[in-house]
Amino acid sequence: MENMKWWQKTLVYQVYPKSFADTTGSGTGDIRGILGKLDYLESLGIGAVWLTPVYPSPMVDNGYDIADYCSLDPAYGTMEDMEELIHEAKSHGIRIVMDLVYNHSSDQHPWFQESCRSRDNEKSDWYIWRDAKPDGTPPTNWRGIFGGSAWTWCKARRQYYLHTFASQQPDLNWENPKVRRALYNAANFWLEKGVGGFRIDAITYIKKPTEFLDGKPDAADGTVSIHDMTANTEGILEFLHEFRREVFDGHDIFTVAEANGVSPEELKDWVGEDGAFDMLFEFSHMNLQFPEGEIWCKEHPWKLTALKKALSDSQRATAQNGWYPIFFENHDQPRCVNQFFPQGGDRVLAAKAMAAVLLTLRGTPFVYEGQELGMSNVAWESMDCYDDISSHGQYALALQEGFSAEDALSFVHTYSRDNARTPMQWTAEKNAGFTTGTPWLPVHGDFAICNAETEGEDPDSVLNWYRKLSAWRQGKETLLCGSYEELLPEREDLYAFSRRLGTEEVYTIVNFSLHEVELPDIIPRGAKRVFGNYAEEKAGVLRGQEAVIYVVR
Ligand code: NOJ
């Protein structure tokens, strides 16, 4: 415990600034909105806030297309607002964590503007340029993650440039030391401002293979996902270690990298003493329905045993190397009450059950805005209501694969990133108290009951469950650093595990089914039931979606 770092003993809260709190009536959240909610965040026991990108951006991908790494988008506020936020948050015991989007920039970034002008300018090799195939088609059959070719033609250079994501997000050429230096300088700029760490976007894609070859098609149009061709390419670790040396080393901060495609077995090269980062967001527990890649229309049913195995593998791997960032939501994922209880049931029970797991596993829990209220998915009737660029790409892909418009829309309902991006629900008033203007994305229809103010007054709300569990976790060494053991791994309805430190044990059991089952005989005699998501205990059974936590000494 004494050797633990500050960020291992706290909770991180993810703010999606566009949807968090609007102080100007523009319909878009802003930095001053976050400043006004610091007391709220403190009440949840939050020690760090990860801000998704707030830099100048044309917002093709809501800020993940950055046009300047060292200033703020005027829609969010000024650099003075940001400095005030960093400073004020600190006085609430909260550090601000910035998002570094270094695989690509916006096509509006001056670097790209220059790069695409000619083949021999100063920045001509800051991005990834290739000639067309002899017939004029793109250099390879790679499909970008948002759909469509991963290559876009540039008339001025008469060449294609590569983009892992949208065509407005050209990939930077990490092979060029000047590019790497410019990126490190930008991160150091934020360290000088006093930030508490970084979340690093899409990092597994920065290294490209030496040869660019066609891959085996995985879609009807003959394309293959770029993920399968470029993720985690050999040699990437050299870049990452340089990144660590040039930026992170010697600072009391944490780094968490988004690393789709790194398995728990590979973890030791990526995190911990000898790794490049402190933590990795890996997605084995989030992508269970996409065992062959994330094409929404190619979903598979998943089993609870698979979820448990993914979580347990990560718990075991991070007991050896690095540290685990526990998460069930972020701005790219559906809401966890829908994702992990696809059979429906009660939203409040589901939200509390997921919180019980989140806050008793080993690692640093990440709470995504609104998760602490039990916010849930939306299901809008038309694609016109959806803003998310990826939802539109996946919808088109589903149609192309032969699905009906109705089916394609149902995939969007289940997986759209807009599920997580609807405005934060603060009050039961107009627009859920998010804005006095017109919200950039519609507010979820359940805001009259699911909002911070109403829930704050209800001792049994999801919000107060989070507050209680968070406060309890913070004072409990067994949860902060005790060992993890999975129990009953073969059960398809229950997730049960224990945490142990010295003579103390904490048991968490969640019934993921909607029906009542017998309470398994795994809790030692004398154990005390300290939390339960049903008001009253019912001896000997676990009701549908019931979550219980016991402690024994
Ligand atoms: C991952 C981010 O979380 C997502 O929102 C974004 O669209 C892509 N990376 C591209 O930056």
XYZ file of C-alpha atoms and ligand atoms in Angstrom:
564
model
C 0.000 0.000 0.000
C 2.805 2.454 0.887
C 4.370 1.778 -2.504
C 1.204 2.521 -4.392
C 1.026 5.605 -6.604
C -1.733 8.191 -6.155
C -3.486 7.099 -9.329
C -3.644 3.475 -8.188
C -5.673 4.441 -5.133
C -8.283 6.651 -6.746
C -11.067 6.701 -9.332
C -10.764 8.343 -12.736
C -13.791 10.041 -14.270
C -14.040 10.507 -18.024
C -15.567 13.761 -19.215
C -16.772 14.028 -22.811
C -16.660 17.834 -22.824
C -19.059 18.313 -25.701
C -21.814 16.614 -23.694
C -20.957 17.457 -20.102
C -22.128 20.955 -19.118
C -22.815 24.018 -21.244
C -22.449 27.460 -19.625
C -22.983 29.598 -22.735
C -26.225 28.278 -24.221
C -24.386 27.135 -27.352
C -25.705 23.588 -26.997
C -22.151 22.290 -26.577
C -20.431 21.703 -23.256
C -17.400 23.766 -22.255
C -14.475 24.007 -19.840
C -16.326 26.396 -17.529
C -19.065 23.796 -17.348
C -16.561 21.318 -15.944
C -15.284 23.953 -13.501
C -18.805 24.252 -12.149
C -19.036 20.524 -11.439
C -15.865 19.986 -9.431
C -17.766 19.624 -6.141
C -19.920 16.962 -7.765
C -16.839 15.082 -8.970
C -15.230 15.358 -5.558
C -18.357 13.850 -3.995
C -17.719 10.735 -6.064
C -14.169 10.359 -4.763
C -12.642 11.179 -8.131
C -8.864 11.803 -8.193
C -8.423 12.455 -11.920
C -10.547 13.618 -14.826
C -9.698 12.365 -18.296
C -10.843 14.971 -20.801
C -11.459 13.705 -24.298
C -9.870 16.134 -26.805
C -10.551 19.838 -26.320
C -8.099 21.105 -28.943
C -9.074 23.081 -32.070
C -10.824 20.680 -34.389
C -13.205 20.643 -37.341
C -15.088 18.039 -35.237
C -15.454 15.446 -37.956
C -14.771 12.929 -35.194
C -15.694 15.153 -32.255
C -12.197 16.359 -31.484
C -10.239 13.219 -32.413
C -9.294 15.185 -35.518
C -6.906 17.770 -34.072
C -5.834 20.901 -35.923
C -3.476 22.236 -33.206
C -2.088 20.198 -30.324
C -1.272 23.186 -28.089
C -4.412 25.273 -27.836
C -8.111 25.027 -27.121
C -11.062 24.928 -29.453
C -12.919 28.232 -28.932
C -16.151 26.238 -28.550
C -14.706 24.875 -25.298
C -13.159 28.102 -23.991
C -9.770 29.733 -23.695
C -6.358 28.643 -22.481
C -7.044 30.732 -19.355
C -10.165 28.632 -18.686
C -8.076 25.513 -19.082
C -5.363 26.773 -16.745
C -8.035 27.662 -14.204
C -9.509 24.189 -14.525
C -6.137 22.508 -13.955
C -5.543 24.720 -10.921
C -9.041 24.563 -9.383
C -9.326 20.830 -9.922
C -6.098 20.379 -7.971
C -7.638 22.175 -5.008
C -10.426 19.547 -5.138
C -7.819 16.773 -5.156
C -8.396 16.169 -8.867
C -5.751 16.075 -11.611
C -6.644 16.777 -15.235
C -5.619 14.158 -17.779
C -5.296 15.072 -21.451
C -6.022 12.923 -24.477
C -3.106 12.597 -26.926
C -4.251 11.719 -30.423
C -0.948 10.944 -32.078
C -1.711 8.316 -34.702
C -3.278 11.001 -36.874
C -4.111 14.684 -36.996
C -6.916 16.552 -38.713
C -6.543 17.194 -42.435
C -6.907 20.851 -41.399
C -3.715 20.744 -39.313
C -1.118 23.090 -40.884
C 1.288 20.113 -41.029
C -1.032 18.230 -43.346
C -1.950 21.316 -45.317
C 1.713 21.728 -46.119
C 2.380 18.039 -46.643
C -0.286 17.682 -49.297
C 0.883 20.692 -51.302
C 3.753 18.948 -53.107
C 6.061 15.956 -52.972
C 9.083 17.997 -51.939
C 8.032 20.490 -49.271
C 9.382 20.655 -45.679
C 6.600 18.390 -44.381
C 6.165 16.212 -47.447
C 6.917 13.029 -45.494
C 5.088 13.921 -42.256
C 2.178 11.724 -43.381
C 1.980 8.422 -45.235
C 1.900 8.886 -48.985
C 1.911 6.182 -51.658
C 1.421 6.023 -55.408
C -1.739 4.531 -56.884
C -1.738 1.007 -58.284
C -1.090 1.022 -62.056
C -4.860 1.102 -62.671
C -5.223 4.184 -60.497
C -6.881 2.430 -57.553
C -5.647 2.791 -53.940
C -2.295 1.193 -53.025
C -3.994 -1.574 -50.969
C -7.465 -2.971 -50.244
C -7.431 -1.751 -46.640
C -10.690 -0.451 -45.180
C -10.615 2.383 -42.628
C -12.123 1.729 -39.210
C -15.085 3.996 -39.981
C -15.718 2.256 -43.329
C -14.594 3.063 -46.889
C -11.054 2.828 -48.262
C -8.230 3.699 -45.865
C -6.670 5.729 -48.715
C -7.725 9.094 -50.090
C -6.465 10.676 -53.296
C -4.735 14.039 -53.203
C -4.859 15.870 -56.510
C -1.956 18.225 -55.826
C 0.514 15.389 -55.131
C -1.149 12.849 -57.412
C -0.759 10.350 -54.575
C -2.879 8.627 -51.953
C -2.531 9.254 -48.194
C -3.343 6.692 -45.527
C -5.932 7.151 -42.774
C -6.774 4.485 -40.228
C -9.983 6.359 -39.395
C -11.879 8.987 -41.450
C -10.341 10.568 -44.551
C -10.161 13.824 -42.555
C -7.806 12.063 -40.091
C -4.554 11.421 -42.031
C -2.051 9.145 -40.263
C 1.184 10.778 -39.119
C 4.467 9.252 -40.222
C 6.133 8.146 -36.981
C 9.204 6.974 -38.925
C 10.144 10.620 -39.318
C 12.060 11.794 -36.189
C 10.857 15.374 -36.738
C 7.254 14.212 -36.426
C 8.006 12.388 -33.205
C 9.838 15.425 -31.802
C 6.887 17.700 -32.608
C 4.484 15.316 -30.874
C 6.689 14.978 -27.776
C 6.997 18.770 -27.584
C 3.211 19.105 -27.557
C 2.845 16.599 -24.705
C 5.579 18.404 -22.751
C 3.694 21.661 -23.265
C 0.759 20.155 -21.336
C 3.016 18.738 -18.635
C 4.317 22.244 -18.037
C 0.720 23.363 -17.554
C 0.466 20.865 -14.697
C -1.666 18.046 -16.065
C -1.775 14.770 -14.150
C -1.360 12.385 -17.032
C -2.342 11.309 -20.482
C -4.702 8.947 -22.196
C -3.075 8.023 -25.486
C -5.369 7.361 -28.413
C -5.202 4.468 -30.884
C -1.545 3.871 -30.120
C -1.346 0.373 -31.609
C -1.618 1.837 -35.112
C 1.365 4.220 -35.140
C 3.828 1.735 -36.678
C 3.080 0.577 -40.199
C 4.482 -2.519 -41.879
C 7.523 -2.033 -44.117
C 5.614 -3.369 -47.135
C 2.051 -2.335 -47.911
C 0.274 -5.415 -49.277
C -3.340 -6.360 -49.981
C -4.947 -8.469 -47.261
C -7.490 -11.294 -47.370
C -10.912 -9.612 -47.754
C -13.305 -9.778 -44.797
C -16.199 -7.844 -46.379
C -18.355 -8.212 -49.480
C -16.593 -5.326 -51.271
C -13.196 -7.076 -51.232
C -11.700 -4.920 -48.474
C -10.001 -5.924 -45.247
C -10.040 -3.977 -41.996
C -6.876 -1.913 -41.610
C -6.766 -3.124 -38.021
C -5.775 -6.597 -39.222
C -2.992 -5.175 -41.384
C -1.333 -2.585 -39.151
C -2.225 -3.077 -35.450
C 0.710 -3.754 -33.184
C 3.302 -3.996 -35.970
C 6.724 -5.244 -35.025
C 9.044 -2.437 -34.014
C 6.308 -0.350 -32.361
C 7.864 -0.768 -28.910
C 10.947 1.222 -29.900
C 8.763 4.241 -30.624
C 6.879 3.773 -27.392
C 9.979 3.570 -25.231
C 11.344 6.709 -26.818
C 7.981 8.394 -26.134
C 8.262 7.403 -22.476
C 11.844 8.665 -22.160
C 11.161 11.951 -23.922
C 7.901 12.790 -22.178
C 6.660 10.701 -19.255
C 9.744 9.720 -17.294
C 10.407 11.688 -14.140
C 6.867 13.084 -13.737
C 4.336 12.151 -11.073
C 1.666 11.395 -13.648
C -0.014 8.352 -15.131
C -0.367 7.186 -18.693
C -3.080 4.947 -20.045
C -2.913 3.929 -23.672
C -5.785 2.753 -25.831
C -4.406 -0.475 -27.194
C -6.908 -2.490 -29.139
C -5.090 -5.618 -30.264
C -2.665 -6.128 -27.370
C -3.423 -9.337 -25.510
C -2.880 -9.881 -21.771
C 0.111 -12.113 -22.676
C 1.846 -9.241 -24.481
C 1.198 -6.856 -21.614
C 4.641 -7.042 -20.043
C 6.242 -5.281 -22.999
C 3.733 -2.494 -22.857
C 3.166 -1.638 -19.186
C 4.907 -1.572 -15.831
C 8.536 -1.013 -14.886
C 9.891 -2.091 -18.266
C 6.896 -1.130 -20.362
C 6.099 2.158 -22.034
C 2.910 3.044 -20.136
C 1.351 2.639 -16.700
C -1.901 1.137 -17.937
C -3.474 -0.123 -21.142
C -7.073 -0.047 -22.176
C -7.430 -3.402 -23.846
C -10.807 -4.467 -25.093
C -11.035 -8.221 -24.692
C -13.992 -7.841 -22.284
C -15.728 -5.201 -24.420
C -15.523 -6.873 -27.833
C -16.914 -10.270 -26.893
C -19.560 -10.111 -29.587
C -16.946 -9.345 -32.271
C -14.425 -12.187 -32.089
C -13.343 -11.524 -35.668
C -13.150 -7.749 -35.587
C -15.564 -4.945 -34.992
C -18.007 -5.124 -37.868
C -21.317 -4.490 -36.133
C -23.401 -6.624 -38.489
C -21.130 -9.600 -37.828
C -21.996 -9.892 -34.152
C -21.952 -13.176 -32.274
C -23.807 -14.088 -29.104
C -21.466 -13.902 -26.119
C -21.450 -15.830 -22.903
C -20.891 -14.683 -19.354
C -18.060 -17.218 -19.029
C -16.239 -15.383 -21.829
C -16.655 -12.032 -20.071
C -15.412 -13.520 -16.805
C -12.435 -15.137 -18.510
C -11.468 -11.863 -20.180
C -11.648 -9.971 -16.889
C -9.837 -12.693 -14.937
C -7.070 -12.957 -17.544
C -6.524 -9.214 -17.280
C -6.600 -9.325 -13.482
C -3.952 -12.053 -13.485
C -1.790 -10.419 -16.147
C -1.789 -7.052 -14.380
C -0.962 -8.693 -11.060
C 2.407 -9.484 -12.713
C 2.915 -6.430 -14.920
C 1.563 -2.932 -14.822
C -1.808 -1.990 -13.447
C -5.368 -2.513 -14.688
C -7.669 0.334 -15.758
C -11.085 -1.161 -14.993
C -13.757 0.132 -17.346
C -17.145 -0.857 -18.705
C -17.944 2.348 -20.577
C -16.326 5.117 -22.528
C -17.350 7.514 -25.297
C -17.034 4.753 -27.948
C -19.088 2.089 -26.207
C -22.764 1.500 -25.562
C -23.968 2.097 -22.014
C -22.995 -0.793 -19.730
C -26.519 -1.458 -18.465
C -27.432 -2.417 -22.039
C -24.139 -3.991 -23.032
C -23.865 -6.395 -20.122
C -27.571 -7.027 -19.554
C -28.650 -7.458 -23.206
C -31.688 -9.431 -22.082
C -33.119 -6.278 -20.482
C -34.294 -6.254 -16.885
C -34.145 -3.394 -14.449
C -31.864 -0.470 -15.321
C -31.151 0.537 -11.723
C -30.282 -2.989 -10.592
C -28.063 -3.418 -13.646
C -26.239 -0.124 -13.084
C -25.600 -0.984 -9.435
C -24.461 -4.499 -10.313
C -21.908 -3.185 -12.817
C -20.713 -0.645 -10.232
C -20.227 -3.439 -7.687
C -17.885 -5.205 -10.120
C -16.146 -2.007 -11.248
C -15.408 -0.915 -7.705
C -14.270 -4.217 -6.260
C -11.921 -5.505 -8.970
C -8.191 -4.820 -8.676
C -7.034 -1.733 -10.574
C -8.062 1.869 -11.101
C -11.790 2.203 -11.844
C -12.700 4.518 -14.732
C -16.221 5.958 -14.561
C -17.626 7.475 -17.742
C -19.918 10.512 -17.369
C -23.490 9.430 -16.689
C -22.497 5.864 -15.819
C -22.844 6.875 -12.164
C -26.488 7.780 -12.881
C -27.243 4.548 -14.712
C -27.686 6.286 -18.077
C -28.767 3.923 -20.852
C -28.742 3.594 -24.666
C -30.968 5.563 -27.024
C -32.792 4.130 -30.043
C -33.595 6.911 -32.493
C -35.911 6.171 -35.398
C -33.801 7.491 -38.210
C -30.117 7.646 -39.133
C -30.624 11.405 -39.525
C -30.649 11.674 -35.728
C -27.208 10.069 -35.432
C -24.101 12.246 -35.446
C -21.405 9.576 -34.942
C -19.301 9.115 -38.075
C -18.665 5.480 -37.220
C -22.416 4.715 -36.916
C -22.943 6.007 -40.452
C -20.021 3.915 -41.731
C -21.251 0.765 -40.010
C -24.819 1.353 -41.225
C -23.547 1.570 -44.831
C -21.449 -1.556 -44.323
C -24.479 -3.487 -43.024
C -26.543 -2.488 -46.086
C -23.653 -3.486 -48.325
C -23.501 -6.870 -46.584
C -27.165 -7.410 -47.543
C -28.982 -6.480 -44.320
C -32.285 -4.591 -44.469
C -32.449 -0.926 -43.428
C -34.375 -2.027 -40.345
C -31.677 -4.517 -39.325
C -28.921 -2.012 -40.060
C -30.643 0.525 -37.798
C -30.989 -2.054 -35.052
C -27.180 -2.569 -35.070
C -26.819 1.174 -34.693
C -29.231 1.121 -31.745
C -27.135 -1.519 -30.040
C -23.630 -0.270 -30.788
C -23.703 3.398 -31.774
C -21.173 5.559 -30.015
C -23.912 8.179 -29.686
C -25.411 5.969 -26.970
C -22.679 7.273 -24.707
C -22.623 10.801 -26.096
C -26.100 12.100 -25.284
C -25.892 15.080 -22.935
C -25.191 14.523 -19.263
C -28.391 14.571 -17.212
C -28.072 17.071 -14.389
C -31.668 17.929 -13.465
C -35.292 17.110 -14.307
C -35.591 20.478 -16.028
C -35.508 21.343 -19.740
C -32.631 19.649 -21.613
C -31.777 17.872 -18.360
C -30.079 21.081 -17.187
C -27.279 20.484 -19.709
C -27.902 23.634 -21.756
C -30.265 26.560 -22.076
C -29.863 26.316 -25.844
C -30.462 23.454 -28.244
C -28.315 20.460 -27.321
C -25.961 19.308 -30.106
C -27.315 15.762 -29.641
C -30.787 14.994 -28.237
C -31.105 14.378 -24.506
C -32.119 10.843 -23.492
C -35.871 10.586 -22.854
C -35.493 9.279 -19.287
C -33.859 12.400 -17.832
C -36.793 13.229 -15.548
C -35.917 10.255 -13.340
C -32.308 9.618 -14.274
C -30.459 12.813 -13.359
C -27.881 13.943 -10.816
C -30.176 16.237 -8.835
C -33.050 13.792 -8.381
C -30.698 10.909 -7.694
C -28.693 13.009 -5.257
C -31.769 13.281 -3.029
C -32.585 9.576 -3.131
C -30.455 7.478 -0.758
C -31.137 4.375 -2.880
C -30.182 5.897 -6.231
C -27.453 4.665 -8.527
C -25.541 7.897 -7.851
C -25.528 7.394 -4.098
C -24.599 3.728 -4.558
C -21.515 4.906 -6.491
C -20.690 7.448 -3.797
C -20.974 4.880 -1.006
C -19.027 2.182 -2.830
C -16.330 4.625 -3.876
C -15.838 5.956 -0.342
C -15.768 2.425 1.036
C -13.248 1.257 -1.577
C -10.929 4.171 -0.867
C -10.606 3.143 2.763
C -10.245 -0.559 2.129
C -6.743 -1.837 1.556
C -7.996 -5.270 0.526
C -9.744 -3.701 -2.446
C -6.897 -1.394 -3.332
C -4.138 -3.955 -3.321
C -5.430 -7.384 -2.289
C -5.184 -10.415 -4.566
C -7.986 -11.539 -6.906
C -9.478 -14.982 -7.270
C -12.338 -15.957 -9.538
C -14.889 -18.358 -8.091
C -17.332 -20.607 -9.957
C -15.762 -19.808 -13.348
C -18.032 -22.284 -15.164
C -21.315 -20.608 -14.112
C -23.119 -18.885 -17.014
C -25.313 -16.836 -14.686
C -23.057 -15.713 -11.840
C -19.838 -13.711 -11.632
C -18.216 -14.319 -8.260
C -14.748 -13.353 -7.090
C -12.872 -12.696 -3.921
C -10.204 -10.197 -2.975
C -7.838 -11.048 -0.172
C -5.249 -9.232 1.939
C -3.842 -10.875 5.062
C -6.809 -12.353 6.890
C -9.443 -10.157 5.271
C -11.512 -11.242 2.280
C -14.074 -9.373 0.220
C -16.554 -11.381 -1.871
C -18.500 -9.947 -4.789
C -21.278 -11.979 -6.388
C -23.469 -10.747 -9.224
C -26.378 -12.599 -10.775
C -26.276 -11.608 -14.462
C -29.479 -13.549 -15.177
C -32.966 -12.158 -14.682
C -34.144 -15.074 -12.561
C -33.651 -16.139 -8.987
C -30.963 -18.727 -8.227
C -29.714 -20.382 -5.090
C -26.937 -18.508 -3.292
C -23.870 -20.690 -3.903
C -22.056 -22.005 -0.903
C -18.872 -19.975 -1.319
C -19.148 -17.395 1.431
C -17.338 -18.373 4.650
C -19.344 -18.498 7.861
C -19.360 -15.237 9.767
C -19.066 -13.128 6.616
C -20.926 -9.826 6.788
C -23.071 -8.631 3.901
C -21.954 -5.013 3.437
C -23.663 -4.063 0.164
C -26.664 -5.348 -1.762
C -28.503 -3.750 -4.668
C -31.884 -4.957 -3.361
C -33.151 -3.073 -0.328
C -33.814 -6.245 1.704
C -31.734 -9.386 1.917
C -33.482 -12.632 0.940
C -31.762 -15.520 2.655
C -30.303 -18.343 0.599
C -31.005 -16.904 -2.861
C -29.852 -14.329 -5.369
C -32.680 -12.606 -7.200
C -32.459 -11.557 -10.852
C -29.603 -9.018 -11.307
C -28.819 -9.118 -7.606
C -25.336 -7.956 -6.578
C -23.967 -8.548 -3.098
C -20.677 -7.822 -1.387
C -19.517 -9.621 1.752
C -16.536 -9.074 4.025
C -14.967 -11.645 6.305
C -11.976 -11.274 8.619
C -10.327 6.101 -30.430
C -11.203 7.148 -29.832
O -11.612 6.729 -28.558
C -12.347 7.342 -30.801
O -13.380 8.118 -30.265
C -11.792 7.938 -32.062
O -12.808 8.001 -33.018
C -10.649 7.090 -32.624
N -9.743 6.622 -31.623
C -9.856 7.882 -33.618
O -9.098 8.855 -32.969
